[in-house]
Amino acid sequence: MTRFAYFHDDFCPIDDARVSIMTHSFNYGTGCFGGVRAYWNAESEQLLVFRLRDHMVRFLNSAKLLMAQIDHTPDSLAAIVLQLLGMEAWRENSYVRPIIYKSDERLGVQLHDLHDGLAIFSVPMGRYLSGADAIRVGVSSWRRIDDLAIPPRGKLIGAYMNSALIKTEAVLNGYDEALVLDQSGHVSEASAANFVMVRNGTLVTPPRSANVLEGITLDALLEIATQKLGLPLEMREIDRSEVYYADEAFLCGTGVQIEGIGELDHRPIGNGGVGPITAQLREHFLRIVSGQDPDYVHWVTPVPIHEHALM
Ligand code: PMP
């Protein structure tokens, strides 16, 4: 079956969506990307995209950091994503990757006076949730990139070298993930997920100024926690050692969704398993993304069936 991509302002077979080795973005990391999940609801036979418009807003915000000139609105991008998913006709959980990149085939490190391309593809992606098992995390020896070096609030391609260093060190040292400190030594986030802990029934997460990505899953979970579970929330600096004292902690993001942290630096968090608040949040989250929570149907967009899917 043909797979599709959006490339050069149109849909095409994915094998035709290729760039030259001279492409600016390939040489210098001058691009930005997004990552959106779509959940297959087997009962209604619908693919539901989670917070599509919000992801497109953040994608275009990342593009601002790049000074990208792109003739699109969040809604026009969302329409392309829906059409692509309709053409791909996934009947399983999947993931959409939109990219804006400096497309000129020339050298010279800069952002201005360059053309910007838009490319979008999608892949099947399972749930990745480790279920009852909590993950093992170690503090990274790498620091999070700083807003004054490479702004981490956007998803800039070059910035993910930092994430790659962090993830590889963590996995080769036997952990599932890393917790990363910022230049001031306070908790920032994981390699590609935001961090939240629970202390005495209060949710605590670093402020946006802690060099974190402005996570959409985090935003969703904080809303669920405050609105549905009535939990208080603090956004403040977190010391490394305060996490050792936490009752619960979890990572959240489009890829990981929500993963309970069982231990940090070989010290158990809470009782070492997925905490009760984390488990409750996960339950609400999975109901919402599969379109089963009437309070949050505005967060999911069904993919219209496309004519390709019927052939
Ligand atoms: N931080 C980083 C560095 C990430 O790459 C991601 C994944 N996009 C997140 C946090 C989580 O953000 P979101 O929930 O919007 O996917």
XYZ file of C-alpha atoms and ligand atoms in Angstrom, residues 33-36 55 58 95 97 144 152 154-155 160 163 189-195 211-219 252-257, ligand 1:
52
model
C 9.164 20.067 14.234
C 6.042 18.935 15.972
C 4.791 15.615 17.253
C 1.123 14.767 17.485
C 0.098 21.375 18.453
C 3.146 25.531 19.055
C 2.009 9.746 15.267
C 5.611 14.579 12.444
C 19.541 21.418 29.701
C 14.192 24.977 24.399
C 10.329 25.415 20.823
C 11.040 22.124 19.116
C 17.644 17.713 20.017
C 18.215 15.397 24.147
C 12.661 18.107 32.321
C 13.579 14.743 30.787
C 15.150 14.173 27.363
C 11.794 14.553 25.576
C 9.151 14.809 28.299
C 8.084 17.213 31.037
C 8.471 16.464 34.746
C 14.194 25.825 30.026
C 11.385 23.381 29.454
C 9.451 22.748 26.288
C 5.958 24.195 26.571
C 4.426 20.734 26.701
C 0.873 20.124 25.561
C 0.530 16.833 27.451
C 1.730 18.635 30.590
C -0.848 21.355 30.027
C 4.650 13.290 30.415
C 4.741 14.038 26.721
C 3.220 13.062 23.409
C 5.628 10.131 23.029
C 5.771 8.804 26.599
C 2.227 9.931 27.435
N 10.028 18.249 26.449
C 10.701 17.918 25.324
C 12.136 18.280 25.193
C 10.029 17.232 24.294
O 10.677 16.906 23.178
C 8.673 16.882 24.461
C 7.951 16.111 23.388
N 7.365 16.969 22.445
C 8.009 17.271 25.651
C 8.736 17.948 26.619
C 6.552 17.005 25.852
O 5.799 17.910 25.075
P 4.389 17.486 24.459
O 3.552 17.033 25.574
O 3.860 18.752 23.858
O 4.645 16.434 23.463
